[in-house]
Tab-separated table of C-alpha atoms in Angstrom:
chain	number	residue	atom	x	y	z
A	1	MET	CA	159.182	131.527	123.094
A	2	ALA	CA	160.373	133.503	120.042
A	3	ARG	CA	157.692	134.790	117.569
A	4	ALA	CA	157.654	133.689	114.200
A	5	PRO	CA	159.073	136.403	111.817
A	6	ARG	CA	156.180	138.565	110.337
A	7	SER	CA	155.784	137.977	106.512
A	8	THR	CA	156.767	141.017	104.326
A	9	ALA	CA	154.699	139.859	101.497
A	10	LYS	CA	151.858	142.435	100.578
A	11	LYS	CA	148.649	141.269	101.081
A	12	PRO	CA	146.176	141.479	98.193
A	13	ARG	CA	143.700	144.190	98.286
A	14	LEU	CA	139.966	142.899	98.381
A	15	ARG	CA	137.832	144.767	96.136
A	16	ALA	CA	133.976	144.460	96.440
A	17	LEU	CA	132.416	142.248	93.826
A	18	PRO	CA	130.083	144.176	91.615
A	19	SER	CA	126.599	143.639	92.344
A	20	PRO	CA	124.366	142.093	89.652
A	21	ARG	CA	122.614	144.555	87.605
A	22	SER	CA	118.858	144.328	88.323
A	23	ILE	CA	116.221	144.437	85.885
A	24	PRO	CA	114.250	147.595	86.521
A	25	ALA	CA	111.000	146.853	87.822
A	26	GLU	CA	107.809	148.256	85.947
A	27	PRO	CA	105.617	150.899	87.749
A	28	PRO	CA	103.122	149.151	89.790
A	29	LEU	CA	99.519	149.320	88.503
A	30	ASP	CA	97.376	151.420	90.773
A	31	ASN	CA	93.964	151.386	89.358
A	32	ALA	CA	91.409	148.748	89.045
A	33	GLY	CA	91.014	149.121	85.347
A	34	ALA	CA	94.586	148.558	84.641
A	35	LEU	CA	94.896	145.494	86.996
A	36	LEU	CA	91.806	143.876	85.206
A	37	ARG	CA	93.445	144.428	81.817
A	38	TYR	CA	96.531	142.987	83.025
A	39	ALA	CA	94.982	139.890	84.688
A	40	ARG	CA	93.090	139.427	81.209
A	41	GLU	CA	96.367	139.604	79.302
A	42	VAL	CA	97.711	136.872	81.623
A	43	LEU	CA	94.858	134.396	80.849
A	44	GLU	CA	95.159	135.355	77.148
A	45	ALA	CA	98.745	134.486	77.131
A	46	GLU	CA	98.249	131.204	78.723
A	47	ALA	CA	95.197	130.362	76.550
A	48	ARG	CA	97.658	131.062	73.404
A	49	ALA	CA	100.146	128.892	74.895
A	50	ILE	CA	97.792	125.919	75.323
A	51	GLN	CA	96.358	126.591	71.952
A	52	GLY	CA	99.793	126.423	70.309
A	53	LEU	CA	100.067	122.766	71.324
A	54	THR	CA	97.508	121.573	69.093
A	55	GLY	CA	99.586	121.981	65.978
A	56	ARG	CA	102.742	120.288	67.826
A	57	LEU	CA	100.807	117.025	68.486
A	58	GLY	CA	101.926	114.097	66.056
A	59	ASP	CA	103.402	110.847	65.878
A	60	PRO	CA	105.797	111.468	69.078
A	61	PHE	CA	102.387	111.956	70.991
A	62	LEU	CA	100.998	108.833	69.557
A	63	ARG	CA	104.121	106.711	70.520
A	64	ALA	CA	103.793	108.330	74.120
A	65	VAL	CA	100.112	107.009	74.305
A	66	ALA	CA	101.155	103.846	73.052
A	67	LEU	CA	104.117	103.223	75.469
A	68	LEU	CA	101.702	104.193	78.328
A	69	ARG	CA	99.044	101.667	77.147
A	70	GLN	CA	101.636	98.764	76.768
A	71	CYS	CA	103.050	99.579	80.389
A	72	GLN	CA	103.583	96.301	82.402
A	73	GLY	CA	104.558	98.339	85.580
A	74	GLN	CA	103.935	101.831	86.517
A	75	ALA	CA	103.616	105.243	85.065
A	76	VAL	CA	106.599	106.901	87.001
A	77	VAL	CA	106.247	110.863	86.780
A	78	THR	CA	109.304	113.187	87.859
A	79	GLY	CA	110.210	116.778	87.755
A	80	MET	CA	111.341	119.571	89.973
A	81	GLY	CA	110.130	122.673	91.061
A	82	LYS	CA	106.858	123.787	89.366
A	83	ALA	CA	107.009	121.209	86.792
A	84	GLY	CA	107.316	118.648	89.579
A	85	LEU	CA	103.932	120.180	91.120
A	86	ILE	CA	102.383	119.744	87.694
A	87	GLY	CA	103.820	116.084	87.659
A	88	GLN	CA	102.189	115.153	90.789
A	89	LYS	CA	98.776	116.128	89.554
A	90	LEU	CA	99.480	114.102	86.128
A	91	SER	CA	100.280	111.165	88.432
A	92	ALA	CA	97.172	111.341	90.330
A	93	THR	CA	95.089	111.779	86.997
A	94	LEU	CA	96.733	108.525	85.676
A	95	ALA	CA	95.864	106.741	88.794
A	96	SER	CA	92.381	107.912	88.924
A	97	THR	CA	91.830	106.538	85.489
A	98	GLY	CA	93.077	103.166	86.217
A	99	ILE	CA	96.980	103.761	85.158
A	100	ARG	CA	98.934	102.647	87.925
A	101	SER	CA	101.392	105.581	88.822
A	102	PHE	CA	103.509	107.521	91.557
A	103	TYR	CA	105.440	110.462	91.421
A	104	LEU	CA	109.080	110.123	91.888
A	105	HIS	CA	110.917	113.280	93.577
A	106	PRO	CA	114.253	113.718	91.460
A	107	ALA	CA	116.565	114.799	94.507
A	108	GLU	CA	115.055	111.984	96.658
A	109	ALA	CA	115.566	109.378	93.719
A	110	VAL	CA	119.242	109.685	93.845
A	111	HIS	CA	119.347	109.176	97.351
A	112	GLY	CA	117.628	105.685	97.198
A	113	ASP	CA	114.015	106.229	96.012
A	114	LEU	CA	115.225	105.163	92.588
A	115	GLY	CA	114.473	101.719	94.123
A	116	ARG	CA	110.925	102.304	93.383
A	117	VAL	CA	111.335	102.050	89.747
A	118	GLY	CA	111.560	98.813	87.947
A	119	ARG	CA	111.623	97.236	84.545
A	120	GLY	CA	108.304	97.503	82.922
A	121	ASP	CA	107.610	100.960	83.987
A	122	VAL	CA	107.385	104.088	81.910
A	123	ILE	CA	109.018	107.245	82.751
A	124	LEU	CA	107.408	110.745	82.369
A	125	ALA	CA	110.144	113.406	82.920
A	126	LEU	CA	108.866	116.985	83.072
A	127	SER	CA	111.077	120.076	82.672
A	128	ASN	CA	110.427	123.334	80.461
A	129	SER	CA	114.008	123.991	80.006
A	130	GLY	CA	114.990	120.208	79.666
A	131	ALA	CA	118.027	121.039	81.540
A	132	THR	CA	117.047	120.309	85.109
A	133	GLU	CA	120.183	118.916	86.806
A	134	GLU	CA	118.336	116.433	89.161
A	135	LEU	CA	116.582	114.820	86.174
A	136	LEU	CA	119.601	114.698	83.962
A	137	ARG	CA	121.331	112.811	86.739
A	138	LEU	CA	118.658	110.065	86.680
A	139	LEU	CA	118.936	109.291	82.985
A	140	PRO	CA	121.898	106.965	82.959
A	141	SER	CA	119.895	104.761	85.684
A	142	PHE	CA	116.696	104.767	83.750
A	143	ARG	CA	118.722	103.509	80.616
A	144	ARG	CA	120.389	100.636	82.606
A	145	MET	CA	116.962	99.812	84.046
A	146	GLU	CA	115.560	99.840	80.519
A	147	THR	CA	112.748	101.983	81.352
A	148	PRO	CA	111.393	104.259	78.505
A	149	VAL	CA	111.505	107.892	79.024
A	150	ILE	CA	108.945	110.377	77.758
A	151	ALA	CA	110.019	113.916	77.937
A	152	LEU	CA	107.624	116.669	78.154
A	153	THR	CA	109.726	119.818	77.610
A	154	GLY	CA	110.029	123.336	75.935
A	155	GLU	CA	113.555	122.474	74.388
A	156	ALA	CA	113.572	119.929	71.658
A	157	ASP	CA	117.445	119.943	71.742
A	158	SER	CA	117.874	120.029	75.475
A	159	PRO	CA	119.824	117.395	77.246
A	160	LEU	CA	116.671	115.892	78.541
A	161	ALA	CA	115.111	115.625	75.158
A	162	ARG	CA	118.393	114.175	73.812
A	163	GLY	CA	118.216	111.416	76.444
A	164	ALA	CA	114.618	110.442	76.009
A	165	ASP	CA	112.983	107.732	73.850
A	166	VAL	CA	109.933	110.028	73.226
A	167	VAL	CA	109.919	113.997	73.236
A	168	LEU	CA	106.665	115.842	73.422
A	169	ASP	CA	107.693	119.422	72.426
A	170	MET	CA	105.807	122.219	73.622
A	171	GLY	CA	108.269	124.914	72.047
A	172	ARG	CA	109.603	127.864	73.646
A	173	MET	CA	107.155	130.489	75.124
A	174	GLU	CA	107.301	133.724	76.941
A	175	GLU	CA	106.105	133.645	80.526
A	176	ALA	CA	103.104	135.674	81.202
A	177	CYS	CA	105.099	137.578	84.036
A	178	PRO	CA	106.287	140.995	84.063
A	179	MET	CA	109.927	139.867	84.688
A	180	GLY	CA	109.449	137.028	82.041
A	181	MET	CA	110.659	134.465	84.634
A	182	VAL	CA	107.884	133.126	86.920
A	183	PRO	CA	106.608	129.875	85.191
A	184	THR	CA	103.050	130.602	83.824
A	185	THR	CA	102.550	130.124	80.338
A	186	SER	CA	105.037	127.051	80.402
A	187	THR	CA	103.418	125.525	83.541
A	188	ALA	CA	99.806	125.906	81.735
A	189	ALA	CA	100.931	124.370	78.723
A	190	LEU	CA	102.647	121.558	80.762
A	191	HIS	CA	99.620	120.905	82.628
A	192	ALA	CA	97.417	120.934	79.527
A	193	LEU	CA	99.856	118.615	77.597
A	194	GLY	CA	99.658	116.153	80.622
A	195	ASP	CA	95.748	116.211	80.577
A	196	ALA	CA	95.592	115.688	76.819
A	197	LEU	CA	98.038	112.594	77.116
A	198	VAL	CA	96.015	110.990	79.960
A	199	MET	CA	92.477	111.713	78.346
A	200	THR	CA	93.746	110.235	74.912
A	201	LEU	CA	94.972	107.194	76.825
A	202	MET	CA	91.765	106.819	78.519
A	203	ARG	CA	89.916	107.120	75.312
A	204	SER	CA	91.872	104.711	73.702
A	205	ARG	CA	91.194	102.097	76.420
A	206	SER	CA	87.442	102.539	76.486
A	207	PHE	CA	87.546	103.398	80.161
A	208	THR	CA	83.834	103.166	81.673
A	209	THR	CA	81.870	105.602	83.817
A	210	GLU	CA	81.582	102.453	86.188
A	211	GLN	CA	85.267	101.858	86.195
A	212	TYR	CA	86.015	105.511	87.014
A	213	ALA	CA	83.402	105.264	90.046
A	214	GLN	CA	85.046	102.269	91.476
A	215	LEU	CA	88.208	104.353	91.904
A	216	HIS	CA	86.172	107.293	93.577
A	217	PRO	CA	83.668	105.522	96.040
A	218	GLY	CA	83.498	108.480	98.033
A	219	GLY	CA	81.714	112.016	97.342
A	220	LYS	CA	79.604	113.029	94.421
A	221	ILE	CA	81.363	110.971	91.853
A	222	GLY	CA	80.855	107.727	93.906
A	223	ARG	CA	77.300	108.577	94.630
A	224	SER	CA	76.344	109.171	90.955
A	225	VAL	CA	76.954	105.669	89.851
A	226	GLN	CA	76.230	103.571	93.066
A	227	ARG	CA	73.913	100.759	92.688
A	228	VAL	CA	70.751	99.826	94.590
A	229	ALA	CA	72.697	96.529	95.554
A	230	ASP	CA	75.306	98.463	97.213
A	231	VAL	CA	73.002	100.099	99.907
A	232	MET	CA	69.887	98.029	100.148
A	233	ARG	CA	69.040	96.123	103.321
A	234	THR	CA	69.463	92.491	102.762
A	235	GLY	CA	69.391	89.113	105.011
A	236	PRO	CA	68.244	89.859	108.384
A	237	ALA	CA	67.717	93.342	107.845
A	238	ASN	CA	65.395	92.884	105.037
A	239	PRO	CA	61.731	92.387	106.400
A	240	LEU	CA	59.779	89.730	104.802
A	241	VAL	CA	56.366	88.203	105.568
A	242	LYS	CA	54.258	85.504	103.810
A	243	GLU	CA	50.862	86.590	102.271
A	244	THR	CA	49.281	84.133	104.490
A	245	ALA	CA	50.754	85.515	107.866
A	246	LYS	CA	48.689	87.352	110.084
A	247	LEU	CA	48.693	91.221	110.604
A	248	SER	CA	50.360	90.728	113.989
A	249	ASP	CA	53.288	88.762	112.416
A	250	ALA	CA	53.778	91.622	110.011
A	251	VAL	CA	54.056	94.115	112.928
A	252	GLY	CA	56.097	92.025	114.870
A	253	VAL	CA	58.623	91.590	111.895
A	254	MET	CA	58.586	95.336	111.259
A	255	THR	CA	59.482	95.697	114.940
A	256	GLN	CA	62.072	93.146	115.306
A	257	THR	CA	63.912	93.827	112.045
A	258	PRO	CA	67.416	95.679	112.649
A	259	GLY	CA	67.308	99.027	111.740
A	260	ARG	CA	63.290	99.178	112.277
A	261	PRO	CA	62.683	99.949	108.600
A	262	GLY	CA	58.811	100.692	108.937
A	263	ALA	CA	57.670	98.403	106.465
A	264	THR	CA	57.991	94.691	105.411
A	265	SER	CA	57.760	93.135	101.937
A	266	VAL	CA	55.065	90.555	101.417
A	267	VAL	CA	55.950	87.459	99.350
A	268	ASP	CA	54.275	84.308	98.342
A	269	ARG	CA	55.406	80.727	98.855
A	270	HIS	CA	58.118	81.295	96.516
A	271	GLY	CA	59.475	84.117	97.725
A	272	LYS	CA	58.434	86.555	94.979
A	273	LEU	CA	57.161	90.121	95.887
A	274	VAL	CA	53.290	90.211	95.966
A	275	GLY	CA	52.613	93.366	98.039
A	276	ILE	CA	54.127	95.579	100.821
A	277	PHE	CA	52.854	96.902	104.136
A	278	THR	CA	54.134	99.883	105.778
A	279	ASP	CA	53.634	101.923	109.209
A	280	GLY	CA	51.452	104.199	107.201
A	281	ASP	CA	49.108	101.330	106.171
A	282	LEU	CA	49.036	100.297	110.234
A	283	ARG	CA	47.871	103.770	111.028
A	284	ARG	CA	45.113	103.996	108.371
A	285	LEU	CA	43.599	100.717	109.645
A	286	VAL	CA	43.491	101.830	113.193
A	287	GLU	CA	41.944	105.102	111.921
A	288	GLN	CA	39.266	103.116	110.268
A	289	GLY	CA	38.584	100.611	113.185
A	290	ARG	CA	40.112	97.508	111.319
A	291	THR	CA	42.346	96.513	114.218
A	292	ASP	CA	41.879	92.795	113.635
A	293	PHE	CA	45.491	91.624	114.113
A	294	THR	CA	44.351	87.997	113.013
A	295	VAL	CA	43.633	88.949	109.396
A	296	PRO	CA	45.893	87.427	106.693
A	297	MET	CA	48.314	89.964	105.032
A	298	ARG	CA	46.893	89.382	101.747
A	299	ASP	CA	43.731	91.271	102.881
A	300	VAL	CA	45.548	94.371	104.062
A	301	MET	CA	48.775	94.706	102.112
A	302	GLY	CA	49.400	97.192	99.419
A	303	ARG	CA	49.190	95.498	96.081
A	304	ARG	CA	51.406	96.036	93.030
A	305	PRO	CA	54.033	97.750	95.166
A	306	ARG	CA	56.646	99.890	93.248
A	307	CYS	CA	60.094	98.279	93.298
A	308	VAL	CA	63.627	98.412	91.804
A	309	SER	CA	66.323	96.136	90.750
A	310	PRO	CA	69.515	95.643	92.588
A	311	GLU	CA	71.302	97.069	89.382
A	312	THR	CA	69.338	100.336	89.403
A	313	LEU	CA	71.262	103.447	90.038
A	314	VAL	CA	70.580	104.789	93.642
A	315	LEU	CA	69.884	108.295	92.355
A	316	THR	CA	67.242	106.921	89.852
A	317	ALA	CA	65.593	105.132	92.939
A	318	ALA	CA	66.003	108.026	95.313
A	319	ALA	CA	64.104	110.209	92.513
A	320	GLN	CA	61.513	107.596	92.214
A	321	MET	CA	60.893	107.599	96.220
A	322	ARG	CA	60.592	111.318	96.023
A	323	GLU	CA	58.143	111.221	92.986
A	324	SER	CA	55.938	108.543	94.518
A	325	ARG	CA	56.329	110.077	98.123
A	326	VAL	CA	57.198	106.536	99.640
A	327	ASP	CA	59.973	105.654	102.157
A	328	GLN	CA	60.571	102.167	101.325
A	329	LEU	CA	61.081	100.247	98.168
A	330	PRO	CA	61.266	96.442	97.808
A	331	VAL	CA	64.139	95.397	95.789
A	332	VAL	CA	63.572	92.189	93.610
A	333	ASP	CA	65.665	90.114	91.212
A	334	VAL	CA	64.946	89.037	87.615
A	335	GLU	CA	62.728	86.453	88.906
A	336	GLY	CA	60.594	88.747	91.081
A	337	ARG	CA	62.023	87.533	94.506
A	338	ALA	CA	62.173	90.154	97.219
A	339	VAL	CA	65.886	90.138	97.819
A	340	GLY	CA	66.378	93.493	99.647
A	341	LEU	CA	64.662	96.691	100.828
A	342	LEU	CA	65.696	100.348	99.917
A	343	ASP	CA	64.715	102.524	102.904
A	344	VAL	CA	65.057	106.322	102.979
A	345	GLN	CA	66.868	106.413	106.356
A	346	ASP	CA	70.022	104.921	104.400
A	347	LEU	CA	69.551	107.269	101.425
A	348	LEU	CA	69.526	110.333	103.858
A	349	ALA	CA	72.540	108.950	105.751
A	350	ALA	CA	74.484	108.472	102.309
A	351	ARG	CA	73.462	111.956	101.425
A	352	PHE	CA	71.482	110.781	98.147
A	353	LEU	CA	68.374	112.985	99.649
């Protein structure tokens, strides 16, 4: 088989591309004093960036608050990179204050997650440069969906700002970084601006402590506003005996009640609290030789017992138990009826004590 004739054309000579000029690195700091001074400079730079935002708040900020207040759907927060991480926190803060919100990753949005967005939503788009390609690709879709866009950016004349309905302009700022590149002052300002937006929105809605606690049922926040009604023993777990019952009946109730509370509320024929009888009272009767189990409860019960209402804060009730050195508190309604029992075992289990 004949070979193809070899080309006589000269091949171009390949030349190495010039390497990009690197920015000369500053000499590393090698002593504790210099390192601390530099760390303080970083904090001061970020503090100045945040402080500089105060003079930039105006009508656009108020329009952003109004849009979020009037939102019939969800607050959709989006951003790439570091701005995206700030956006995730912003979305979480919105949700924790009663504004339905979720974070939309721009890259995932163009591959189907845009279906999460609908009319009635409000978009919060975060980008310091305002030129993030992934965000810009979403703007036409947001316009078609008629979802207003609030841009949080450091470039008021950027493509993102031009495509937004409201622009919260942070202004240009130098990063607190030896190279001037790592997002630091810009992300600190973005974070603070988002917090200012959500806190102002919350203040405009008169969001209450109780509402906040309902969204945080776990941990210290939830415990701080929990009511006695949420933890008291009720129904079969609430030990009750009538004042005319025998001492033996009271001991039987205390023994047979689920959870073995170690006390029983004593009520009259109308169910109103008139006394309490505890394990400690029984031990004292034994020590005094008064072990007649046929005596009526009215003769051995503790009168005028300390009690709380179902709406009392659990922390308040717990403090009362500590001060009074008691293990149980009867819970009474507005008419004085014994509707529950607060037991120290339950408070210990829920970490109120």
